[in-house]
Short mmCIF file of C-alpha atoms (C1' of nucleotides) in Angstrom, two decimals:
data_model
loop_
_atom_site.label_atom_id
_atom_site.label_comp_id
_atom_site.label_asym_id
_atom_site.label_seq_id
_atom_site.Cartn_x
_atom_site.Cartn_y
_atom_site.Cartn_z
CA MET A 598 156.66 81.20 80.33
CA THR A 599 157.33 83.66 83.11
CA ASP A 600 160.48 85.71 83.33
CA TYR A 601 161.60 83.62 86.29
CA ALA A 602 161.17 80.42 84.34
CA ARG A 603 163.20 81.86 81.50
CA LEU A 604 165.90 83.07 83.87
CA LEU A 605 166.21 79.60 85.38
CA LYS A 606 166.30 77.76 82.06
CA GLU A 607 168.84 80.15 80.60
CA ASN A 608 171.06 79.12 83.46
CA GLY A 609 170.53 75.40 83.05
CA LEU A 610 168.06 74.94 85.90
CA LYS A 611 164.63 73.35 85.73
CA ALA A 612 161.85 75.81 86.34
CA THR A 613 160.15 74.26 89.33
CA PHE A 614 157.42 76.01 91.22
CA GLN A 615 159.64 76.13 94.31
CA ARG A 616 162.48 77.89 92.49
CA MET A 617 160.21 80.37 90.81
CA SER A 618 158.62 81.18 94.14
CA ILE A 619 162.02 81.87 95.68
CA LEU A 620 162.94 84.19 92.82
CA GLU A 621 159.60 85.95 92.99
CA VAL A 622 159.96 86.56 96.71
CA ALA A 623 163.57 87.75 96.35
CA ASP A 624 162.51 90.06 93.54
CA LYS A 625 159.61 91.51 95.46
CA HIS A 626 161.59 92.07 98.66
CA GLY A 627 164.84 93.17 97.06
CA HIS A 628 167.00 91.62 99.78
CA ILE A 629 165.85 88.76 101.93
CA SER A 630 167.21 86.15 104.33
CA VAL A 631 166.78 82.39 104.04
CA GLU A 632 164.31 82.28 106.90
CA ASP A 633 162.26 85.12 105.46
CA ILE A 634 162.20 83.48 102.04
CA TYR A 635 160.85 80.37 103.71
CA ASP A 636 158.18 82.31 105.59
CA GLU A 637 157.03 83.95 102.39
CA VAL A 638 157.18 80.96 100.07
CA ILE A 639 155.30 78.72 102.47
CA LYS A 640 152.29 81.00 102.12
CA VAL A 641 151.87 80.06 98.47
CA HIS A 642 153.37 76.57 98.67
CA PRO A 643 152.59 75.22 102.15
CA SER A 644 154.40 71.92 101.69
CA ILE A 645 157.81 73.34 100.76
CA SER A 646 160.62 72.31 103.08
CA LEU A 647 163.38 74.50 104.43
CA ALA A 648 165.91 72.04 103.04
CA THR A 649 164.61 72.72 99.54
CA ILE A 650 165.03 76.45 100.11
CA TYR A 651 168.63 75.94 101.19
CA LYS A 652 169.46 73.58 98.35
CA ASN A 653 168.04 75.93 95.78
CA ILE A 654 169.64 79.05 97.15
CA ILE A 655 173.04 77.34 97.04
CA LEU A 656 172.36 76.18 93.49
CA MET A 657 171.12 79.54 92.26
CA VAL A 658 174.04 81.38 93.82
CA GLU A 659 176.41 78.95 92.05
CA LYS A 660 174.64 79.66 88.78
CA MET A 661 174.73 83.37 89.58
CA VAL A 662 170.99 83.81 89.36
CA LEU A 663 171.01 84.94 92.98
CA VAL A 664 173.70 86.94 94.77
CA GLU A 665 174.59 86.66 98.41
CA VAL A 666 174.83 89.97 100.28
CA PRO A 667 176.87 89.44 103.44
CA ILE A 668 176.06 91.90 106.21
CA ALA A 669 178.18 92.60 109.29
CA GLY A 670 176.61 91.11 112.41
CA LYS A 671 173.64 89.58 110.57
CA LYS A 672 172.61 86.61 108.50
CA PRO A 673 173.32 87.15 104.83
CA LYS A 674 170.54 88.25 102.50
CA TYR A 675 169.98 87.31 98.90
CA GLU A 676 169.00 89.37 95.88
CA LEU A 677 168.43 88.74 92.19
CA ALA A 678 171.61 89.23 90.19
CA LYS A 679 171.53 92.68 88.63
CA SER A 680 173.78 95.47 87.45
CA ASP A 681 176.40 96.87 89.80
CA HIS A 682 175.12 98.85 92.74
CA ILE A 683 175.88 99.59 96.35
CA HIS A 684 173.93 98.71 99.48
CA LEU A 685 172.73 101.12 102.13
CA VAL A 686 172.24 98.97 105.20
CA CYS A 687 170.16 100.45 108.01
CA THR A 688 171.55 99.30 111.35
CA GLU A 689 168.29 100.18 113.08
CA CYS A 690 165.67 98.33 111.07
CA GLY A 691 167.92 96.03 109.07
CA GLU A 692 166.52 97.09 105.72
CA VAL A 693 168.82 97.25 102.71
CA GLU A 694 168.38 99.78 99.93
CA ASP A 695 170.05 99.69 96.55
CA LYS A 696 171.83 102.69 95.14
CA PRO A 697 173.14 102.65 91.58
CA CYS A 698 176.84 103.23 91.03
CA ILE A 699 177.79 106.49 89.45
CA SER A 700 180.29 106.87 86.66
CA THR A 701 183.19 107.85 88.92
CA THR A 702 182.80 104.71 91.00
CA ASP A 703 184.52 102.64 88.36
CA LYS A 704 187.40 105.07 88.16
CA VAL A 705 187.89 104.96 91.89
CA PHE A 706 187.99 101.20 92.03
CA LEU A 707 190.37 101.17 89.14
CA ALA A 708 192.58 103.74 90.84
CA LEU A 709 192.50 101.75 94.05
CA THR A 710 193.75 98.60 92.43
CA SER A 711 195.59 99.67 89.31
CA GLN A 712 199.02 99.10 90.79
CA GLU A 713 197.90 95.79 92.20
CA HIS A 714 198.24 92.58 90.30
CA PHE A 715 194.82 91.66 91.52
CA LYS A 716 192.17 90.60 89.01
CA ILE A 717 188.80 91.79 90.25
CA ASN A 718 185.71 89.78 89.39
CA ARG A 719 183.11 91.21 91.70
CA ARG A 720 182.73 94.18 93.98
CA GLN A 721 180.56 94.55 96.99
CA VAL A 722 180.00 97.84 98.79
CA ASN A 723 177.93 98.19 101.95
CA LEU A 724 177.40 101.51 103.65
CA TYR A 725 176.00 101.09 107.16
CA GLY A 726 173.97 103.84 108.71
CA VAL A 727 170.48 104.96 109.62
CA CYS A 728 167.78 105.24 107.00
CA GLU A 729 165.43 108.18 106.69
CA GLY A 730 162.56 106.42 108.40
CA CYS A 731 164.60 105.36 111.40
CA GLN A 732 166.20 108.80 111.75
CA SER A 733 162.80 110.38 112.21
CA LEU A 734 161.86 107.80 114.82
CA VAL A 735 164.99 108.40 116.90
CA SER A 736 164.97 112.19 116.78
CA MET B 569 201.76 97.31 129.86
CA THR B 570 201.50 96.07 126.29
CA ASP B 571 199.71 97.96 123.57
CA TYR B 572 196.98 95.35 123.60
CA ALA B 573 196.46 95.79 127.33
CA ARG B 574 196.22 99.53 126.86
CA LEU B 575 193.81 99.15 123.95
CA LEU B 576 191.55 96.96 126.06
CA LYS B 577 191.57 99.20 129.10
CA GLU B 578 190.94 102.32 127.04
CA ASN B 579 187.79 100.61 125.95
CA GLY B 580 186.68 99.55 129.39
CA LEU B 581 187.72 95.91 129.17
CA LYS B 582 189.93 94.00 131.56
CA ALA B 583 193.23 92.99 130.05
CA THR B 584 193.08 89.23 130.40
CA PHE B 585 195.65 86.99 128.82
CA GLN B 586 192.92 85.47 126.66
CA ARG B 587 191.86 88.82 125.23
CA MET B 588 195.39 89.95 124.58
CA SER B 589 196.12 86.69 122.80
CA ILE B 590 193.12 87.16 120.54
CA LEU B 591 194.21 90.69 119.66
CA GLU B 592 197.77 89.58 119.06
CA VAL B 593 196.65 86.83 116.70
CA ALA B 594 194.25 89.11 114.86
CA ASP B 595 196.99 91.70 114.51
CA LYS B 596 199.54 89.23 113.25
CA HIS B 597 197.19 87.62 110.72
CA GLY B 598 195.40 90.76 109.60
CA HIS B 599 192.09 89.00 109.01
CA ILE B 600 191.15 85.78 110.73
CA SER B 601 188.12 83.59 111.43
CA VAL B 602 186.89 82.47 114.84
CA GLU B 603 188.10 78.93 114.32
CA ASP B 604 191.53 80.09 113.18
CA ILE B 605 191.84 82.43 116.16
CA TYR B 606 191.11 79.44 118.38
CA ASP B 607 193.68 77.26 116.63
CA GLU B 608 196.33 79.94 117.07
CA VAL B 609 195.53 81.01 120.61
CA ILE B 610 195.42 77.46 121.90
CA LYS B 611 199.08 77.10 120.99
CA VAL B 612 200.08 79.66 123.62
CA HIS B 613 197.20 79.11 126.02
CA PRO B 614 196.25 75.42 125.76
CA SER B 615 193.37 75.60 128.22
CA ILE B 616 191.39 78.36 126.51
CA SER B 617 187.89 77.39 125.51
CA LEU B 618 186.13 78.16 122.26
CA ALA B 619 183.29 79.71 124.25
CA THR B 620 185.71 82.26 125.64
CA ILE B 621 186.86 83.12 122.14
CA TYR B 622 183.26 83.67 121.06
CA LYS B 623 182.33 85.71 124.12
CA ASN B 624 185.33 87.97 123.72
CA ILE B 625 184.96 88.49 120.01
CA ILE B 626 181.37 89.58 120.54
CA LEU B 627 182.45 91.90 123.34
CA MET B 628 185.37 93.40 121.46
CA VAL B 629 183.25 93.98 118.36
CA GLU B 630 180.70 95.78 120.54
CA LYS B 631 183.46 97.93 121.98
CA MET B 632 184.81 98.47 118.48
CA VAL B 633 188.24 97.08 119.27
CA LEU B 634 187.67 94.41 116.63
CA VAL B 635 185.77 94.75 113.35
CA GLU B 636 183.83 92.01 111.64
CA VAL B 637 184.59 91.58 107.94
CA PRO B 638 181.71 89.68 106.33
CA ILE B 639 182.68 87.76 103.21
CA ALA B 640 180.31 86.33 100.59
CA GLY B 641 180.09 82.55 100.84
CA LYS B 642 182.44 82.29 103.83
CA LYS B 643 182.57 82.64 107.55
CA PRO B 644 183.28 86.20 108.62
CA LYS B 645 186.79 87.26 109.56
CA TYR B 646 187.89 89.73 112.20
CA GLU B 647 190.51 92.45 112.16
CA LEU B 648 191.78 95.09 114.56
CA ALA B 649 189.89 98.36 114.18
CA LYS B 650 191.97 100.69 112.03
CA SER B 651 191.64 103.54 109.58
CA ASP B 652 189.35 103.18 106.59
CA HIS B 653 190.47 100.77 103.92
CA ILE B 654 189.10 98.31 101.41
CA HIS B 655 189.47 94.55 101.23
CA LEU B 656 190.79 92.56 98.33
CA VAL B 657 189.36 89.08 98.84
CA CYS B 658 190.98 86.26 96.88
CA THR B 659 188.32 83.74 95.90
CA GLU B 660 190.97 81.09 95.28
CA CYS B 661 192.96 81.02 98.51
CA GLY B 662 190.59 82.99 100.74
CA GLU B 663 193.21 85.51 101.79
CA VAL B 664 192.20 89.10 102.40
CA GLU B 665 194.52 92.02 101.70
CA ASP B 666 194.03 95.57 102.89
CA LYS B 667 194.26 98.48 100.53
CA PRO B 668 194.15 102.04 101.84
CA CYS B 669 191.41 104.33 100.59
CA ILE B 670 192.48 107.13 98.33
CA SER B 671 191.32 110.69 98.66
CA THR B 672 188.65 110.45 95.98
CA THR B 673 186.98 107.54 97.71
CA ASP B 674 185.33 109.83 100.20
CA LYS B 675 184.05 112.08 97.48
CA VAL B 676 182.55 109.18 95.60
CA PHE B 677 180.69 107.87 98.62
CA LEU B 678 179.49 111.37 99.34
CA ALA B 679 178.31 111.78 95.77
CA LEU B 680 176.58 108.42 95.90
CA THR B 681 174.55 109.32 98.94
CA SER B 682 174.34 113.10 98.98
CA GLN B 683 170.76 113.18 97.77
CA GLU B 684 169.84 110.46 100.21
CA HIS B 685 168.72 111.19 103.70
CA PHE B 686 170.87 108.34 104.87
CA LYS B 687 173.34 108.92 107.69
CA ILE B 688 176.40 106.76 107.08
CA ASN B 689 178.35 105.47 110.05
CA ARG B 690 180.52 102.80 108.53
CA ARG B 691 181.53 101.64 105.10
CA GLN B 692 182.68 98.27 103.97
CA VAL B 693 184.13 97.58 100.55
CA ASN B 694 185.11 94.11 99.38
CA LEU B 695 186.58 93.49 95.95
CA TYR B 696 186.56 89.80 95.06
CA GLY B 697 189.07 88.44 92.63
CA VAL B 698 192.26 86.46 92.24
CA CYS B 699 195.42 87.52 94.01
CA GLU B 700 198.82 87.64 92.37
CA GLY B 701 199.97 84.37 93.87
CA CYS B 702 196.90 82.44 92.76
CA GLN B 703 197.00 83.95 89.27
CA SER B 704 200.44 82.54 88.68
CA LEU B 705 199.35 79.11 89.90
CA VAL B 706 196.37 78.98 87.55
CA SER B 707 198.11 80.23 84.41
"C1'" DG C 899 187.18 91.85 148.39
"C1'" DT C 900 184.20 92.15 144.67
"C1'" DA C 901 182.77 92.09 140.24
"C1'" DT C 902 184.21 90.06 136.04
"C1'" DT C 903 185.83 86.52 133.41
"C1'" DT C 904 186.87 81.83 132.42
"C1'" DG C 905 186.19 76.85 131.12
"C1'" DC C 906 183.22 73.26 130.91
"C1'" DA C 907 179.24 70.90 129.40
"C1'" DA C 908 174.85 71.16 127.84
"C1'" DA C 909 171.44 73.56 124.96
"C1'" DT C 910 170.13 75.80 121.04
"C1'" DG C 911 170.02 77.10 116.34
"C1'" DA C 912 171.40 76.83 111.57
"C1'" DT C 913 172.66 74.24 107.74
"C1'" DT C 914 173.56 69.87 105.37
"C1'" DT C 915 172.87 65.22 104.13
"C1'" DG C 916 170.77 60.69 102.77
"C1'" DC C 917 167.21 58.67 100.90
"C1'" DA C 918 162.67 57.18 99.33
"C1'" DG C 919 159.07 59.00 96.65
"C1'" DT C 920 157.45 62.16 92.89
"C1'" DG C 921 157.18 64.22 88.72
"C1'" DC C 922 159.02 65.63 84.33
"C1'" DT C 923 160.64 64.66 79.56
"C1'" DA D 1132 162.40 54.27 81.75
"C1'" DG D 1133 165.65 57.62 83.50
"C1'" DC D 1134 167.17 61.70 85.71
"C1'" DA D 1135 166.50 65.65 88.54
"C1'" DC D 1136 163.99 67.56 92.29
"C1'" DT D 1137 161.44 67.45 96.55
"C1'" DG D 1138 160.25 66.68 101.45
"C1'" DC D 1139 161.22 64.44 105.51
"C1'" DA D 1140 164.04 63.15 109.29
"C1'" DA D 1141 168.35 62.59 111.04
"C1'" DA D 1142 173.05 64.21 111.28
"C1'" DT D 1143 176.31 67.65 111.58
"C1'" DC D 1144 178.28 71.96 112.61
"C1'" DA D 1145 178.38 76.59 114.70
"C1'" DT D 1146 177.20 79.46 118.30
"C1'" DT D 1147 175.21 80.52 122.85
"C1'" DT D 1148 174.12 79.79 127.58
"C1'" DG D 1149 174.32 78.64 132.68
"C1'" DC D 1150 177.06 78.01 136.31
"C1'" DA D 1151 180.92 77.00 139.63
"C1'" DA D 1152 185.68 78.10 140.03
"C1'" DA D 1153 189.43 81.34 139.02
"C1'" DT D 1154 191.26 85.99 138.18
"C1'" DA D 1155 191.95 91.08 137.48
"C1'" DC D 1156 192.08 95.27 139.66
#
DNA sequence: GTATTTGCAAATGATTTGCAGTGCT
DNA sequence: AGCACTGCAAATCATTTGCAAATAC
């Protein structure tokens, strides 16, 4: 059984070929939109329908196998659920890089909300800018 | 001339009643969706069209008078451009609260990206959780 | 007066839904 | 057999566009 199959079953979902393909594509690309998932999956499973992609993304986000990454001015992207990290979003090419959180990050978030009676479940940090590759193209 | 009129003109936009109404509503509500802006503005300007709302939001975001706040699993909201802050997003009632950044926030973001050759222009921090009001309802 | 902006209605695009058929278990 | 999942096509919903009339400056 593949890792993807295990991941799905652990979360109460049947391990269909379609679902595993979505996870594989998301894993390989890191962050990917619905349309791009479709374009990739259809290469290995030509009969898949866009509706199936949508249904499964919704389901896997509910089960927290996938995570939605909302991006200002763009369609959201999806990534495999993984440990806390921040996103570097390039406004030129649209690519998203992950950057692990450092130890002080937690302290800062705690400090920011310690006086609040707000119970935090999930954090989401996007830093928008220009990636190394695009900087060299512009300059 | 109202503050909204001045804000628009400073950014090269004509101060139409429609635009000022949008800014006023965004200001009053803090964070608001396109549909909710429409529902509010139509009360004071019954003939406004949804297309006008869309066109102006796009324009004002381009001119950086408004800022889009993308939210996981929801339609984006819009707020007046203002100094850096983070968003506390309540996943129960959907409300968004602002929280000012503290001095160490800058240092943390710097530390996170100092080794990167990534030029940051804008940051966007959402913390998802349950607000005080909703906590008391659930418990 | 002129360029911009508006409101309408139609077009487009994205997402969701219903359902019959398929494939597991 | 029974239930969940898929693919298709249609339905819905959100956003954008084109254009004639109205408005800001």
